[in-house]
CSV table of C-alpha atoms and ligand atoms in Angstrom, one decimal:
chain,number,residue,atom,x,y,z
N,1,MET,CA,19.5,65.1,274.2
N,2,THR,CA,22.6,64.4,276.4
N,3,ALA,CA,22.3,64.6,280.1
N,4,PRO,CA,24.0,67.7,281.7
N,5,PRO,CA,27.4,66.8,283.3
N,6,PRO,CA,27.3,66.1,287.0
N,7,SER,CA,28.2,69.1,289.2
N,8,ARG,CA,30.8,66.9,291.0
N,9,PRO,CA,32.5,63.6,290.2
N,10,ALA,CA,30.5,60.5,291.1
N,11,PRO,CA,31.6,59.2,294.5
N,12,HIS,CA,34.2,56.5,294.4
N,13,ARG,CA,33.7,53.1,295.9
N,14,ALA,CA,35.9,53.0,299.1
N,15,ALA,CA,36.4,51.0,302.3
N,16,VAL,CA,34.5,52.5,305.2
N,17,LEU,CA,35.3,51.7,308.8
N,18,THR,CA,32.2,50.3,310.5
N,19,GLY,CA,33.4,48.5,313.6
N,20,VAL,CA,36.3,48.3,316.1
N,21,GLY,CA,37.4,46.0,318.9
N,22,GLY,CA,40.3,45.0,321.0
N,23,CYS,CA,41.6,42.2,323.2
N,24,LEU,CA,44.4,42.1,325.8
N,25,PRO,CA,45.6,39.1,327.8
N,26,PRO,CA,44.6,39.2,331.5
N,27,THR,CA,48.1,39.6,332.9
N,28,ALA,CA,49.5,43.1,333.2
N,29,VAL,CA,53.2,43.3,334.0
N,30,SER,CA,54.5,46.4,335.7
N,31,ASN,CA,57.9,48.0,335.0
N,32,ASP,CA,58.9,47.1,338.6
N,33,GLU,CA,58.3,43.4,337.9
N,34,LEU,CA,60.7,43.6,334.8
N,35,ALA,CA,63.2,45.9,336.4
N,36,ALA,CA,63.6,43.4,339.3
N,37,ARG,CA,65.3,40.8,337.0
N,38,LEU,CA,66.8,43.2,334.3
N,39,ASP,CA,69.3,45.9,335.2
N,40,SER,CA,66.6,48.6,334.8
N,41,SER,CA,64.2,50.7,336.7
N,42,ASP,CA,60.6,52.0,336.5
N,43,ALA,CA,62.0,55.6,336.2
N,44,TRP,CA,64.2,54.7,333.2
N,45,ILE,CA,61.5,52.8,331.4
N,46,ARG,CA,58.9,55.6,331.9
N,47,SER,CA,61.2,58.4,331.0
N,48,ARG,CA,62.8,56.8,327.9
N,49,THR,CA,59.6,55.1,326.5
N,50,GLY,CA,56.5,56.4,328.3
N,51,ILE,CA,55.6,52.8,329.2
N,52,ARG,CA,54.1,52.0,332.7
N,53,GLN,CA,53.0,48.4,332.1
N,54,ARG,CA,52.3,45.9,329.3
N,55,TYR,CA,50.4,42.6,329.0
N,56,PHE,CA,52.1,39.3,328.4
N,57,ALA,CA,50.1,36.2,327.3
N,58,SER,CA,50.6,33.2,329.5
N,59,PRO,CA,52.0,30.0,328.0
N,60,GLY,CA,49.2,28.2,326.1
N,61,THR,CA,47.7,31.5,324.7
N,62,ALA,CA,48.5,32.0,321.1
N,63,THR,CA,48.2,35.0,318.7
N,64,SER,CA,45.0,33.5,317.3
N,65,ASP,CA,43.3,33.5,320.7
N,66,LEU,CA,43.8,37.3,321.0
N,67,ALA,CA,42.9,37.8,317.3
N,68,VAL,CA,39.6,35.9,317.8
N,69,GLY,CA,38.8,38.1,320.8
N,70,ALA,CA,39.5,41.3,319.0
N,71,GLY,CA,37.8,40.1,315.8
N,72,ALA,CA,34.6,39.1,317.6
N,73,ARG,CA,34.3,42.5,319.3
N,74,ALA,CA,34.9,44.3,316.0
N,75,LEU,CA,32.3,42.2,314.3
N,76,LYS,CA,29.8,42.9,317.1
N,77,SER,CA,30.6,46.6,316.9
N,78,SER,CA,29.9,46.6,313.2
N,79,GLY,CA,26.4,45.2,313.8
N,80,THR,CA,26.7,42.1,311.6
N,81,PRO,CA,28.9,39.0,311.9
N,82,ASP,CA,29.5,38.4,308.2
N,83,VAL,CA,32.5,39.4,306.1
N,84,ASP,CA,34.0,38.3,302.8
N,85,ALA,CA,37.7,38.3,303.9
N,86,VAL,CA,39.8,38.1,307.1
N,87,LEU,CA,43.2,39.7,307.1
N,88,LEU,CA,45.5,39.2,310.0
N,89,ALA,CA,48.6,41.4,310.4
N,90,THR,CA,51.1,39.7,312.7
N,91,THR,CA,54.8,39.0,313.2
N,92,THR,CA,54.0,36.2,315.7
N,93,PRO,CA,51.8,33.7,313.8
N,94,ASP,CA,50.7,30.6,315.7
N,95,ARG,CA,53.2,28.6,313.6
N,96,PRO,CA,55.3,29.1,310.5
N,97,CYS,CA,52.8,27.2,308.3
N,98,PRO,CA,49.9,27.5,307.6
N,99,ALA,CA,48.9,31.2,308.0
N,100,THR,CA,47.0,32.0,311.2
N,101,ALA,CA,44.1,33.9,309.5
N,102,PRO,CA,42.1,30.9,308.3
N,103,ALA,CA,42.0,29.4,311.8
N,104,VAL,CA,40.9,32.8,313.2
N,105,ALA,CA,38.2,33.0,310.5
N,106,ALA,CA,37.0,29.5,311.3
N,107,ARG,CA,36.8,30.2,315.0
N,108,LEU,CA,34.7,33.3,314.2
N,109,GLY,CA,32.3,31.2,312.2
N,110,LEU,CA,33.6,32.5,308.9
N,111,THR,CA,34.8,29.3,307.3
N,112,GLY,CA,34.7,29.8,303.5
N,113,THR,CA,35.9,33.4,303.5
N,114,ALA,CA,39.2,34.4,302.1
N,115,ALA,CA,41.8,34.6,304.9
N,116,PHE,CA,45.5,35.4,304.9
N,117,ASP,CA,48.3,36.9,307.0
N,118,VAL,CA,50.1,40.2,306.3
N,119,SER,CA,53.7,40.4,307.5
N,120,ALA,CA,55.1,43.9,307.8
N,121,VAL,CA,56.0,43.9,311.5
N,122,CYS,CA,54.8,47.1,313.2
N,123,THR,CA,53.5,48.5,309.9
N,124,GLY,CA,51.4,45.3,309.3
N,125,PHE,CA,48.1,46.8,310.2
N,126,VAL,CA,48.4,49.8,307.9
N,127,TYR,CA,49.5,47.4,305.1
N,128,ALA,CA,46.5,45.2,305.8
N,129,LEU,CA,44.1,48.1,305.8
N,130,ALA,CA,45.4,49.1,302.4
N,131,THR,CA,45.1,45.5,301.1
N,132,ALA,CA,41.5,45.3,302.4
N,133,ALA,CA,40.7,48.7,300.9
N,134,GLY,CA,42.0,47.3,297.6
N,135,LEU,CA,39.8,44.2,297.9
N,136,ILE,CA,36.8,46.4,298.4
N,137,ALA,CA,37.7,48.9,295.7
N,138,THR,CA,38.0,46.1,293.1
N,139,CYS,CA,34.7,44.5,294.3
N,140,ALA,CA,36.5,41.3,295.4
N,141,ALA,CA,34.9,41.9,298.8
N,142,ASP,CA,32.1,44.0,300.3
N,143,ARG,CA,33.1,43.6,303.9
N,144,VAL,CA,36.6,42.8,305.4
N,145,LEU,CA,37.7,42.1,308.9
N,146,VAL,CA,41.2,43.4,309.5
N,147,ILE,CA,43.0,42.3,312.6
N,148,GLY,CA,46.4,43.2,314.1
N,149,ALA,CA,47.5,40.6,316.7
N,150,GLU,CA,50.7,39.8,318.4
N,151,THR,CA,52.2,37.7,321.2
N,152,PHE,CA,55.5,39.5,320.9
N,153,SER,CA,56.5,38.3,324.3
N,154,THR,CA,57.2,34.9,322.7
N,155,LEU,CA,60.1,36.5,320.7
N,156,LEU,CA,61.7,38.5,323.5
N,157,ASP,CA,65.1,37.6,324.8
N,158,PRO,CA,64.5,37.7,328.6
N,159,ASP,CA,68.0,39.0,329.2
N,160,ASP,CA,67.7,41.9,326.6
N,161,ARG,CA,66.6,44.9,328.6
N,162,SER,CA,66.4,47.1,325.5
N,163,THR,CA,63.6,45.0,324.0
N,164,SER,CA,62.0,43.3,327.0
N,165,VAL,CA,60.7,46.5,328.5
N,166,ILE,CA,59.2,47.8,325.3
N,167,PHE,CA,57.0,45.2,323.8
N,168,GLY,CA,53.7,43.7,324.9
N,169,ASP,CA,50.9,41.4,323.6
N,170,GLY,CA,47.5,42.2,322.4
N,171,ALA,CA,45.1,42.4,319.4
N,172,GLY,CA,42.9,45.0,317.8
N,173,ALA,CA,40.6,44.8,314.8
N,174,VAL,CA,38.3,46.9,312.5
N,175,VAL,CA,35.6,45.9,310.1
N,176,LEU,CA,35.5,47.7,306.7
N,177,ARG,CA,32.5,47.8,304.4
N,178,ALA,CA,32.0,49.1,300.9
N,179,GLY,CA,30.8,52.7,300.8
N,180,ASP,CA,31.9,55.8,299.0
N,181,ALA,CA,34.9,58.0,299.4
N,182,GLU,CA,32.9,61.0,300.5
N,183,GLU,CA,31.3,59.5,303.6
N,184,PRO,CA,32.7,59.5,307.2
N,185,GLY,CA,34.8,56.4,307.9
N,186,ALA,CA,36.2,56.2,304.3
N,187,LEU,CA,39.8,55.2,304.4
N,188,GLY,CA,42.5,56.8,302.2
N,189,PRO,CA,44.5,57.9,300.5
N,190,PHE,CA,47.4,55.7,301.6
N,191,ASP,CA,51.1,56.1,301.6
N,192,LEU,CA,53.2,52.9,301.9
N,193,GLY,CA,56.9,52.2,301.6
N,194,SER,CA,59.8,50.0,302.5
N,195,ASP,CA,63.6,49.9,302.6
N,196,GLY,CA,64.9,46.3,302.6
N,197,GLY,CA,68.5,47.7,302.6
N,198,ARG,CA,68.1,48.2,306.3
N,199,GLU,CA,66.4,44.8,307.2
N,200,ASP,CA,69.3,44.3,309.6
N,201,LEU,CA,67.9,46.9,312.1
N,202,ILE,CA,65.0,44.7,313.2
N,203,THR,CA,65.4,41.0,312.9
N,204,VAL,CA,64.7,37.5,314.2
N,205,ALA,CA,67.7,35.8,312.5
N,206,ALA,CA,66.9,32.1,312.8
N,207,GLY,CA,63.9,30.0,311.8
N,208,GLY,CA,63.4,31.0,308.1
N,209,SER,CA,65.1,29.8,304.9
N,210,ARG,CA,68.2,32.0,305.5
N,211,GLN,CA,69.2,30.4,308.8
N,212,ARG,CA,67.3,27.1,309.0
N,213,LEU,CA,66.4,25.4,312.3
N,214,SER,CA,66.3,21.9,310.7
N,215,GLY,CA,69.4,20.0,311.7
N,216,VAL,CA,71.2,23.1,313.0
N,217,ALA,CA,71.3,24.3,316.6
N,218,PRO,CA,71.0,28.1,316.2
N,219,LYS,CA,72.7,30.4,318.7
N,220,SER,CA,70.0,31.2,321.2
N,221,ALA,CA,70.3,34.9,320.5
N,222,ASP,CA,69.3,34.2,316.9
N,223,ARG,CA,66.0,32.9,317.9
N,224,TYR,CA,65.1,36.2,319.6
N,225,PHE,CA,63.9,39.5,318.3
N,226,ALA,CA,66.8,41.9,318.0
N,227,MET,CA,66.7,45.7,317.4
N,228,ALA,CA,69.2,48.4,316.9
N,229,GLY,CA,67.3,50.7,319.1
N,230,LYS,CA,69.0,54.1,318.5
N,231,ASP,CA,69.0,53.6,314.7
N,232,VAL,CA,65.4,52.4,314.7
N,233,PHE,CA,64.4,55.4,316.7
N,234,ARG,CA,65.9,57.8,314.1
N,235,HIS,CA,64.4,55.9,311.1
N,236,ALA,CA,61.0,55.7,312.9
N,237,VAL,CA,60.8,59.4,313.4
N,238,GLN,CA,62.0,60.2,309.9
N,239,ARG,CA,59.9,57.7,308.0
N,240,MET,CA,56.6,58.2,309.9
N,241,SER,CA,57.0,62.0,309.6
N,242,ALA,CA,57.6,61.8,305.8
N,243,SER,CA,54.9,59.3,305.3
N,244,ALA,CA,52.4,61.3,307.3
N,245,ARG,CA,53.3,64.5,305.4
N,246,ALA,CA,52.9,62.6,302.1
N,247,VAL,CA,49.4,61.2,302.9
N,248,LEU,CA,48.2,64.6,304.2
N,249,ALA,CA,49.3,66.2,300.9
N,250,ARG,CA,47.5,63.5,298.9
N,251,ALA,CA,44.3,64.0,301.1
N,252,GLY,CA,44.5,67.8,300.7
N,253,TRP,CA,44.7,68.1,304.5
N,254,GLU,CA,46.9,70.6,306.4
N,255,PRO,CA,48.6,69.4,309.6
N,256,GLY,CA,46.2,71.7,311.4
N,257,ASP,CA,43.2,69.8,310.0
N,258,VAL,CA,44.3,66.7,312.0
N,259,ASP,CA,42.2,66.3,315.2
N,260,HIS,CA,43.9,63.0,316.2
N,261,LEU,CA,47.3,61.6,315.3
N,262,VAL,CA,47.1,57.8,316.1
N,263,GLY,CA,50.6,56.7,315.4
N,264,HIS,CA,52.2,53.3,316.0
N,265,GLN,CA,52.9,53.2,319.7
N,266,ALA,CA,56.6,52.5,319.4
N,267,ASN,CA,57.8,54.9,322.1
N,268,LEU,CA,56.1,58.0,323.4
N,269,ARG,CA,59.2,60.1,322.5
N,270,ILE,CA,58.9,58.8,318.9
N,271,THR,CA,55.3,59.8,318.5
N,272,ASN,CA,56.0,63.2,320.1
N,273,HIS,CA,58.8,63.8,317.7
N,274,VAL,CA,56.7,62.8,314.7
N,275,ALA,CA,53.9,65.3,315.8
N,276,ASP,CA,56.6,68.0,316.1
N,277,GLU,CA,58.0,67.2,312.7
N,278,VAL,CA,54.6,67.2,311.0
N,279,GLY,CA,53.4,70.3,312.8
N,280,ILE,CA,50.6,68.6,314.8
N,281,PRO,CA,50.2,69.7,318.5
N,282,ARG,CA,51.3,67.0,320.8
N,283,ALA,CA,48.0,67.3,322.6
N,284,ARG,CA,46.3,65.9,319.5
N,285,CYS,CA,48.4,62.6,319.7
N,286,PHE,CA,46.4,59.7,321.1
N,287,SER,CA,48.6,57.5,323.2
N,288,ASN,CA,47.9,54.3,325.1
N,289,ILE,CA,51.6,53.1,325.3
N,290,ALA,CA,51.7,53.8,329.0
N,291,ASP,CA,49.1,51.0,329.6
N,292,VAL,CA,49.9,48.4,326.8
N,293,GLY,CA,53.5,49.0,325.6
N,294,ASN,CA,54.5,48.5,322.0
N,295,THR,CA,52.2,45.8,320.6
N,296,ALA,CA,53.6,45.9,317.1
N,297,ALA,CA,50.9,45.2,314.5
N,298,ALA,CA,48.2,45.4,317.1
N,299,SER,CA,49.3,48.8,318.3
N,300,ILE,CA,47.1,51.1,316.0
N,301,PRO,CA,43.9,49.1,316.2
N,302,LEU,CA,44.2,48.7,319.9
N,303,ALA,CA,44.8,52.5,320.2
N,304,LEU,CA,41.7,53.1,317.9
N,305,ASP,CA,39.6,50.8,320.1
N,306,GLN,CA,40.7,52.5,323.3
N,307,ALA,CA,40.3,56.1,321.9
N,308,HIS,CA,36.8,55.2,320.7
N,309,ALA,CA,35.8,53.6,324.0
N,310,ASP,CA,37.1,56.6,325.9
N,311,GLY,CA,35.2,59.0,323.8
N,312,VAL,CA,38.3,60.6,322.4
N,313,LEU,CA,37.4,59.7,318.9
N,314,ARG,CA,34.1,61.2,318.0
N,315,ALA,CA,32.1,61.2,314.8
N,316,GLY,CA,33.6,63.8,312.5
N,317,GLY,CA,37.0,63.9,314.0
N,318,ARG,CA,39.8,63.8,311.4
N,319,VAL,CA,42.3,61.0,312.1
N,320,LEU,CA,45.8,60.4,310.8
N,321,LEU,CA,47.2,56.9,311.2
N,322,THR,CA,51.0,56.4,310.7
N,323,ALA,CA,53.2,53.4,311.3
N,324,PHE,CA,56.8,52.2,311.0
N,325,GLY,CA,58.4,48.8,311.5
N,326,GLY,CA,60.9,46.1,310.6
N,327,GLY,CA,61.6,45.6,306.9
N,328,LEU,CA,62.0,48.5,307.1
N,329,THR,CA,58.4,49.4,306.3
N,330,TRP,CA,56.2,52.4,306.9
N,331,GLY,CA,52.7,53.5,306.0
N,332,SER,CA,50.0,56.1,306.6
N,333,THR,CA,46.4,56.8,305.9
N,334,VAL,CA,43.6,59.1,307.0
N,335,LEU,CA,39.9,58.9,307.8
N,336,THR,CA,37.1,61.0,309.3
N,337,TRP,CA,35.9,59.0,312.3
N,338,PRO,CA,32.4,57.6,311.7
N,339,GLU,CA,29.4,57.4,314.0
N,340,LEU,CA,29.9,54.1,315.9
N,341,ASP,CA,28.2,52.7,319.0
N,342,ARG,CA,30.4,52.8,322.1
N,343,PRO,CA,30.8,49.5,324.0
T,1,LIG,O1,58.1,49.3,317.0
T,1,LIG,C1,58.9,49.7,315.9
T,1,LIG,C2,60.3,49.5,316.3
T,1,LIG,N1,60.8,49.9,317.6
T,1,LIG,C3,61.0,51.2,317.9
T,1,LIG,O2,60.6,52.1,317.2
T,1,LIG,C4,61.8,51.4,319.2
T,1,LIG,C5,62.9,52.4,318.8
T,1,LIG,N2,63.9,52.6,319.9
T,1,LIG,C6,63.6,53.0,321.1
T,1,LIG,O3,62.5,53.2,321.5
T,1,LIG,C7,64.8,53.4,322.0
T,1,LIG,O4,66.0,53.4,321.3
T,1,LIG,C8,65.0,52.4,323.2
T,1,LIG,C9,63.8,52.5,324.2
T,1,LIG,C10,65.1,50.9,322.7
T,1,LIG,C11,66.3,52.7,323.9
T,1,LIG,O5,66.2,54.0,324.4
T,1,LIG,P1,67.5,55.0,324.1
T,1,LIG,O6,67.1,56.3,324.8
T,1,LIG,O7,67.7,55.0,322.6
T,1,LIG,O8,68.6,54.3,324.9
T,1,LIG,P2,70.0,53.8,324.3
T,1,LIG,O9,69.9,52.6,323.5
T,1,LIG,O10,70.7,55.0,323.7
T,1,LIG,O11,70.7,53.5,325.6
T,1,LIG,C12,71.1,54.5,326.6
T,1,LIG,C13,71.6,53.8,327.8
T,1,LIG,C14,72.6,52.7,327.6
T,1,LIG,O12,73.5,52.8,328.6
T,1,LIG,P3,75.0,53.5,328.4
T,1,LIG,O13,75.6,52.8,327.3
T,1,LIG,O14,74.6,54.9,328.1
T,1,LIG,O15,75.6,53.2,329.7
T,1,LIG,C15,71.8,51.5,327.6
T,1,LIG,O16,72.6,50.4,328.0
T,1,LIG,O17,70.5,53.2,328.5
T,1,LIG,C16,70.8,51.8,328.7
T,1,LIG,N3,69.6,51.0,328.6
T,1,LIG,C17,68.8,50.8,329.7
T,1,LIG,N4,69.0,51.1,331.0
T,1,LIG,C18,68.0,50.8,331.8
T,1,LIG,C19,69.0,50.4,327.5
T,1,LIG,N5,67.9,49.8,327.9
T,1,LIG,C20,67.7,50.0,329.2
T,1,LIG,C21,66.8,49.6,330.2
T,1,LIG,N6,66.9,50.0,331.5
T,1,LIG,N7,65.7,48.9,329.9
């Protein structure tokens, strides 16, 4: 006798969020402090970006230091210190070689685990989440620590007012565990994309194999982060909106189902435009850009950590994550916020 067919498909193995943490350097830098040396003003920065202050790591503090801080808090929040893999999304590794993730893993007492960096600029954290979800789905790992960490201040041209006022340093992290796709905290589906034809819009020109530093003195501007702000603004709105719509369609969610849009904190005006384009009320956008600026790959996990700590993200809340960055790259995913202890 054959068994009756199940009334619903068996749950799929999925990555489930089970811990979150963040870490900021101690020094907050106000708009006034920057405006004093750049031809800018607190009023311009607030009105054009929504930023009030950002944090800059002092010399001697590296990306790994912030990553370890955020990683340790996320592991503590998850209730157990062990994972099978550590993924670090960053544009500002401690050095070009080796990757920073193994050192972070070692300092967290995780020597022996798989550890690697993910490079997709401000989309890096969403790419790393998707990679971690793949490791879990294929049984290569049961638990993964995913960190986004940046010391973006180390790339900034101190004389470029269009970038110096936007970016800040910090790190955020989540722990994912194997679970099933039906339970709160399960990540996915994902939407990921890139357009390398517009790599010119966000660049650090020197220091790689294209413009080598060995034996050549690069123009100092080429060592710094450069961005075509207006074009990037337009692409960011367009790509994040399209990606968010795509992932909602895959998930079977309507825009009205989204309780919290946690977008990459690039610029408050960008997130507001994305919310308008997708049809999500602006009041449902979580934003911490006023306090931390644009922290690139750290931006989404730092926002998740703050929204969780503030009690904005509560168990059962439906969350849409969407990011855009250099490459160009973009990506989105959704989850229902799980029950997590608050710090
Ligand atoms: O993280 C992912 C990648 N990054 C982003 O998504 C950021 C995308 N871009 C932006 O957020 C905005 O384009 C910026 C904040 C960078 C610039 O804002 P904007 O409203 O697009 O300004 P703009 O570049 O069109 O410049 C308008 C004016 C210019 O002066 P003129 O030519 O009109 O006289 C700029 O020189 O504002 C001037 N300006 C400033 N003025 C005071 C540019 N930066 C500043 C500044 N302070 N910091």
